[in-house]
PDB file of C-alpha atoms in Angstrom:
ATOM      1  CA  MET B 145     -18.363  34.780  17.405  1.00  0.00           C
ATOM      2  CA  LEU B 146     -15.382  33.388  15.512  1.00  0.00           C
ATOM      3  CA  ILE B 147     -15.341  32.706  11.764  1.00  0.00           C
ATOM      4  CA  ALA B 148     -12.665  30.636  10.006  1.00  0.00           C
ATOM      5  CA  SER B 149     -11.542  30.924   6.394  1.00  0.00           C
ATOM      6  CA  ALA B 150      -9.032  28.711   4.629  1.00  0.00           C
ATOM      7  CA  SER B 151      -7.131  29.017   1.390  1.00  0.00           C
ATOM      8  CA  ALA B 152      -4.725  27.448  -1.070  1.00  0.00           C
ATOM      9  CA  ASP B 153      -2.163  29.979   0.205  1.00  0.00           C
ATOM     10  CA  LYS B 154      -1.513  27.561   3.115  1.00  0.00           C
ATOM     11  CA  THR B 155      -3.188  29.738   5.752  1.00  0.00           C
ATOM     12  CA  ILE B 156      -6.239  29.614   7.982  1.00  0.00           C
ATOM     13  CA  LYS B 157      -7.553  32.954   9.150  1.00  0.00           C
ATOM     14  CA  PHE B 158      -9.830  33.450  12.134  1.00  0.00           C
ATOM     15  CA  TRP B 159     -12.074  36.487  12.227  1.00  0.00           C
ATOM     16  CA  THR B 160     -14.223  38.124  14.898  1.00  0.00           C
ATOM     17  CA  VAL B 161     -17.476  39.834  14.042  1.00  0.00           C
ATOM     18  CA  ALA B 162     -17.740  43.437  15.208  1.00  0.00           C
ATOM     19  CA  GLN B 163     -20.475  46.008  14.934  1.00  0.00           C
ATOM     20  CA  THR B 164     -19.504  49.615  14.341  1.00  0.00           C
ATOM     21  CA  THR B 165     -21.194  52.565  16.047  1.00  0.00           C
ATOM     22  CA  THR B 166     -23.134  53.148  12.828  1.00  0.00           C
ATOM     23  CA  GLY B 167     -24.514  49.598  12.981  1.00  0.00           C
ATOM     24  CA  LYS B 168     -22.433  48.119  10.182  1.00  0.00           C
ATOM     25  CA  ILE B 169     -21.045  44.638  10.664  1.00  0.00           C
ATOM     26  CA  SER B 170     -17.346  44.108  10.003  1.00  0.00           C
ATOM     27  CA  LEU B 171     -14.849  41.310  10.288  1.00  0.00           C
ATOM     28  CA  GLN B 172     -11.601  41.814  12.166  1.00  0.00           C
ATOM     29  CA  LEU B 173      -8.642  39.476  11.816  1.00  0.00           C
ATOM     30  CA  TYR B 174      -8.194  37.636  15.108  1.00  0.00           C
ATOM     31  CA  GLU B 175      -5.516  35.047  14.296  1.00  0.00           C
ATOM     32  CA  LYS B 176      -3.690  33.644  11.273  1.00  0.00           C
ATOM     33  CA  ILE B 177      -1.978  30.268  11.223  1.00  0.00           C
ATOM     34  CA  GLU B 178       0.371  28.872   8.597  1.00  0.00           C
ATOM     35  CA  THR B 179      -0.040  25.266   7.456  1.00  0.00           C
ATOM     36  CA  THR B 180       2.293  22.844   5.691  1.00  0.00           C
ATOM     37  CA  ASP B 181       0.138  22.503   2.568  1.00  0.00           C
ATOM     38  CA  GLU B 182      -2.891  23.950   0.789  1.00  0.00           C
ATOM     39  CA  VAL B 183      -6.001  23.879   2.982  1.00  0.00           C
ATOM     40  CA  MET B 184      -8.978  21.980   1.537  1.00  0.00           C
ATOM     41  CA  GLY B 185     -11.478  22.771   4.285  1.00  0.00           C
ATOM     42  CA  VAL B 186     -11.913  23.919   7.885  1.00  0.00           C
ATOM     43  CA  LYS B 187     -14.727  23.424  10.434  1.00  0.00           C
ATOM     44  CA  PHE B 188     -15.411  24.022  14.098  1.00  0.00           C
ATOM     45  CA  THR B 189     -16.669  21.171  16.268  1.00  0.00           C
ATOM     46  CA  PRO B 190     -20.275  21.599  17.459  1.00  0.00           C
ATOM     47  CA  ASP B 191     -19.091  22.353  21.023  1.00  0.00           C
ATOM     48  CA  GLY B 192     -16.726  25.048  19.715  1.00  0.00           C
ATOM     49  CA  LYS B 193     -13.654  23.671  21.531  1.00  0.00           C
ATOM     50  CA  PHE B 194     -11.773  22.446  18.448  1.00  0.00           C
ATOM     51  CA  PHE B 195     -11.312  23.221  14.789  1.00  0.00           C
ATOM     52  CA  ILE B 196     -10.448  20.633  12.180  1.00  0.00           C
ATOM     53  CA  PHE B 197      -8.867  21.196   8.794  1.00  0.00           C
ATOM     54  CA  SER B 198      -7.875  19.017   5.865  1.00  0.00           C
ATOM     55  CA  LEU B 199      -4.810  19.563   3.712  1.00  0.00           C
ATOM     56  CA  LEU B 200      -3.891  18.736   0.134  1.00  0.00           C
ATOM     57  CA  ASP B 201      -1.361  16.193   1.527  1.00  0.00           C
ATOM     58  CA  SER B 202      -4.341  13.899   2.465  1.00  0.00           C
ATOM     59  CA  THR B 203      -4.196  14.576   6.213  1.00  0.00           C
ATOM     60  CA  MET B 204      -6.525  16.202   8.712  1.00  0.00           C
ATOM     61  CA  LYS B 205      -5.502  18.093  11.827  1.00  0.00           C
ATOM     62  CA  VAL B 206      -7.509  18.709  15.002  1.00  0.00           C
ATOM     63  CA  CYS B 207      -6.544  21.799  17.018  1.00  0.00           C
ATOM     64  CA  TYR B 208      -7.753  23.579  20.137  1.00  0.00           C
ATOM     65  CA  VAL B 209      -9.605  26.835  19.413  1.00  0.00           C
ATOM     66  CA  ASP B 210      -8.417  28.615  22.577  1.00  0.00           C
ATOM     67  CA  SER B 211      -4.676  28.000  22.099  1.00  0.00           C
ATOM     68  CA  MET B 212      -4.533  27.092  18.367  1.00  0.00           C
ATOM     69  CA  LYS B 213      -2.333  24.128  19.417  1.00  0.00           C
ATOM     70  CA  LEU B 214      -2.389  20.801  17.576  1.00  0.00           C
ATOM     71  CA  LEU B 215      -4.219  17.923  19.287  1.00  0.00           C
ATOM     72  CA  LEU B 216      -4.373  15.201  16.598  1.00  0.00           C
ATOM     73  CA  ASN B 217      -2.802  14.394  13.211  1.00  0.00           C
ATOM     74  CA  LEU B 218      -5.079  12.111  11.202  1.00  0.00           C
ATOM     75  CA  TYR B 219      -3.340  10.011   8.540  1.00  0.00           C
ATOM     76  CA  GLY B 220      -4.926   7.277   6.434  1.00  0.00           C
ATOM     77  CA  HIS B 221      -6.226   8.559   3.112  1.00  0.00           C
ATOM     78  CA  LYS B 222      -4.107   8.078  -0.008  1.00  0.00           C
ATOM     79  CA  LEU B 223      -5.508  11.108  -1.884  1.00  0.00           C
ATOM     80  CA  PRO B 224      -6.814  14.504  -0.685  1.00  0.00           C
ATOM     81  CA  ILE B 225      -9.799  14.687   1.653  1.00  0.00           C
ATOM     82  CA  LEU B 226     -12.560  16.499  -0.227  1.00  0.00           C
ATOM     83  CA  SER B 227     -15.134  16.594   2.570  1.00  0.00           C
ATOM     84  CA  PHE B 228     -15.434  15.924   6.295  1.00  0.00           C
ATOM     85  CA  ASP B 229     -17.941  16.384   9.093  1.00  0.00           C
ATOM     86  CA  ILE B 230     -18.102  16.126  12.885  1.00  0.00           C
ATOM     87  CA  SER B 231     -20.856  14.292  14.749  1.00  0.00           C
ATOM     88  CA  SER B 232     -23.224  16.350  16.914  1.00  0.00           C
ATOM     89  CA  ASP B 233     -21.822  14.761  20.092  1.00  0.00           C
ATOM     90  CA  ASN B 234     -18.211  15.579  19.085  1.00  0.00           C
ATOM     91  CA  GLN B 235     -17.249  11.892  19.268  1.00  0.00           C
ATOM     92  CA  LEU B 236     -16.638  11.057  15.591  1.00  0.00           C
ATOM     93  CA  ILE B 237     -15.260  12.596  12.415  1.00  0.00           C
ATOM     94  CA  VAL B 238     -16.167  11.280   8.969  1.00  0.00           C
ATOM     95  CA  SER B 239     -14.009  12.014   5.938  1.00  0.00           C
ATOM     96  CA  GLY B 240     -14.468  11.409   2.233  1.00  0.00           C
ATOM     97  CA  SER B 241     -11.563  11.430  -0.168  1.00  0.00           C
ATOM     98  CA  ALA B 242     -10.529  11.367  -3.800  1.00  0.00           C
ATOM     99  CA  ASP B 243      -9.235   7.849  -2.976  1.00  0.00           C
ATOM    100  CA  LYS B 244     -12.912   6.659  -2.998  1.00  0.00           C
ATOM    101  CA  ASN B 245     -12.846   5.836   0.724  1.00  0.00           C
ATOM    102  CA  ILE B 246     -14.892   7.006   3.679  1.00  0.00           C
ATOM    103  CA  LYS B 247     -13.120   6.915   7.028  1.00  0.00           C
ATOM    104  CA  ILE B 248     -14.716   7.258  10.444  1.00  0.00           C
ATOM    105  CA  TRP B 249     -12.323   8.557  13.104  1.00  0.00           C
ATOM    106  CA  GLY B 250     -12.561   8.792  16.867  1.00  0.00           C
ATOM    107  CA  MET B 251     -12.098  12.292  18.276  1.00  0.00           C
ATOM    108  CA  ALA B 252     -10.569  11.021  21.521  1.00  0.00           C
ATOM    109  CA  PHE B 253      -7.438   9.412  20.032  1.00  0.00           C
ATOM    110  CA  GLY B 254      -7.647   9.999  16.268  1.00  0.00           C
ATOM    111  CA  ASP B 255      -8.011   6.282  15.575  1.00  0.00           C
ATOM    112  CA  ILE B 256      -9.785   4.958  12.481  1.00  0.00           C
ATOM    113  CA  HIS B 257     -12.960   3.173  13.588  1.00  0.00           C
ATOM    114  CA  LYS B 258     -13.981   2.147  10.087  1.00  0.00           C
ATOM    115  CA  SER B 259     -12.699   2.475   6.543  1.00  0.00           C
ATOM    116  CA  ILE B 260     -15.288   1.931   3.818  1.00  0.00           C
ATOM    117  CA  PHE B 261     -14.611   1.604   0.095  1.00  0.00           C
ATOM    118  CA  ALA B 262     -17.962   3.166  -0.711  1.00  0.00           C
ATOM    119  CA  HIS B 263     -17.896   4.548  -4.247  1.00  0.00           C
ATOM    120  CA  ASP B 264     -16.366   4.059  -7.678  1.00  0.00           C
ATOM    121  CA  ASP B 265     -15.124   7.661  -7.902  1.00  0.00           C
ATOM    122  CA  SER B 266     -14.039  10.553  -5.658  1.00  0.00           C
ATOM    123  CA  ILE B 267     -16.230  11.212  -2.644  1.00  0.00           C
ATOM    124  CA  THR B 268     -17.299  14.829  -2.818  1.00  0.00           C
ATOM    125  CA  CYS B 269     -19.446  15.167   0.318  1.00  0.00           C
ATOM    126  CA  VAL B 270     -19.959  13.374   3.636  1.00  0.00           C
ATOM    127  CA  LYS B 271     -22.369  14.430   6.399  1.00  0.00           C
ATOM    128  CA  PHE B 272     -23.579  13.099   9.713  1.00  0.00           C
ATOM    129  CA  VAL B 273     -27.327  13.007  10.271  1.00  0.00           C
ATOM    130  CA  LYS B 274     -27.942  15.363  13.214  1.00  0.00           C
ATOM    131  CA  ASP B 275     -27.908  13.717  16.669  1.00  0.00           C
ATOM    132  CA  THR B 276     -26.912  10.314  15.225  1.00  0.00           C
ATOM    133  CA  HIS B 277     -23.846   8.493  13.994  1.00  0.00           C
ATOM    134  CA  TYR B 278     -25.504   7.823  10.624  1.00  0.00           C
ATOM    135  CA  ILE B 279     -23.620   9.211   7.639  1.00  0.00           C
ATOM    136  CA  MET B 280     -24.523  10.130   4.081  1.00  0.00           C
ATOM    137  CA  SER B 281     -22.094  10.387   1.198  1.00  0.00           C
ATOM    138  CA  CYS B 282     -22.039  11.736  -2.343  1.00  0.00           C
ATOM    139  CA  SER B 283     -19.653  10.883  -5.123  1.00  0.00           C
ATOM    140  CA  LYS B 284     -18.836  11.611  -8.743  1.00  0.00           C
ATOM    141  CA  ASP B 285     -19.845   8.034  -9.663  1.00  0.00           C
TER     142      ASP B 285
END
């Protein structure tokens, strides 16, 4: 099992879970990657093939888990992305931003399928309903 942690120190750390001979669980650093800006969030896709992270510079990046190589750069928000989620079928990404917009992205090419001015204030949470392409959003408004 792999666990990811992200920080304002511009790094994402990947950890493996290990069990000692005494039965204690410990985390061991597996990989550390440097980013170009502070990391706002990181998630694995449901199939475990990719990880996605958002940066303070209002972008998201999609990378392969096995090689840690970049697959997609997602540009389109004007302010930082505060929340994002991946659909259960790994086809879509939804993002919510301080710019009051929700964007729905395709995982295949990183294209914006829909941009929705949905709230009167920053969008703090977006989620896909499991096994659907329905989304829910929360805001400070």
